[in-house]
Amino acid sequence: MPSTLDVYQKMSALPQGKRLFSIFYGQKAPYFASIHMAVREMRPHFAEITIPKRRSVQNHIGTVHAIAACNGLEAAMGLLAEATCPSDSRWLPKGMDVKYLAKSAGDLYCTAESSPEDWANGPDVPIRVKAALKDGTVTVEGTIHLWVTPKR
């Protein structure tokens, strides 16, 4: 069975491939579909998705809801983990620490980043995440902690 990264690389090379991969990923983890994300990039140690500001993800003041932003951060982290985790290991999120820094008044660009050193010091692997507006204003940032163990 091809890896998620293999599927992304093959699909993203096709016309409309990233859009189709975004739908595929939303079906693999159905809750992610609720934010209508678009996968922008996936590679080892980095992933980025966007969440369009639309009514279904807004809060009572008309900004992107904090939980929708966290959902986007977790979606980006999942892509990074799928692209980075060794094939003989499995990963599970075990916690998320985030800070809300500014109003999410537009589309959000959610990124996840790690380094080879982060993965070498497991089983607790910290993934740095942030959500930013198009102008670069960071609205949410934090760390998602993974538990990486050998497959049984």
Steps between C-alpha positions, in 0.01 A plus 500: 500500500646840406576748775305822541809688380520282186134570425553875554804508271320313221175694530658845536681453168163481323273788400273570800698234687547698823128577509419131452756397762343748745163328449664157540671607824174644630337162442782311670442710814140623454511768771764683295246541219299731728754782450500474118880493498729509201833319527774734376812297579604170656855380548711353780517749790256749341136526400265788422127520449260790462163552661278739308307745715140401438188500709529136609830564685415840649425589859252756635729796414557395138856370529625145445413308817795396717399134484487514119853642509609216733338250262712649220814479711429134572435432131836655407673305778346176373639559151844574644486189718394280208791637292759480779426204727725200426317215329570266794337740748157642571401839635217616722427856613512522879444869561477848360619824659387812316481874554248724329694811400273699267159493336484260205325752276572331166611179334749311718826342390569216744852360510673221688878470529750267663868413472687171476621562857140518623438151363832361623414590859169308507278340601365848593523704178404870508352646181497880476175633353367842409206659324558828322312744281611575144695806623703277736322594822517193724161442662560166672826322582609210710623144514331170431667216688521162329570163652707302248551129567600191302221322317392175660 
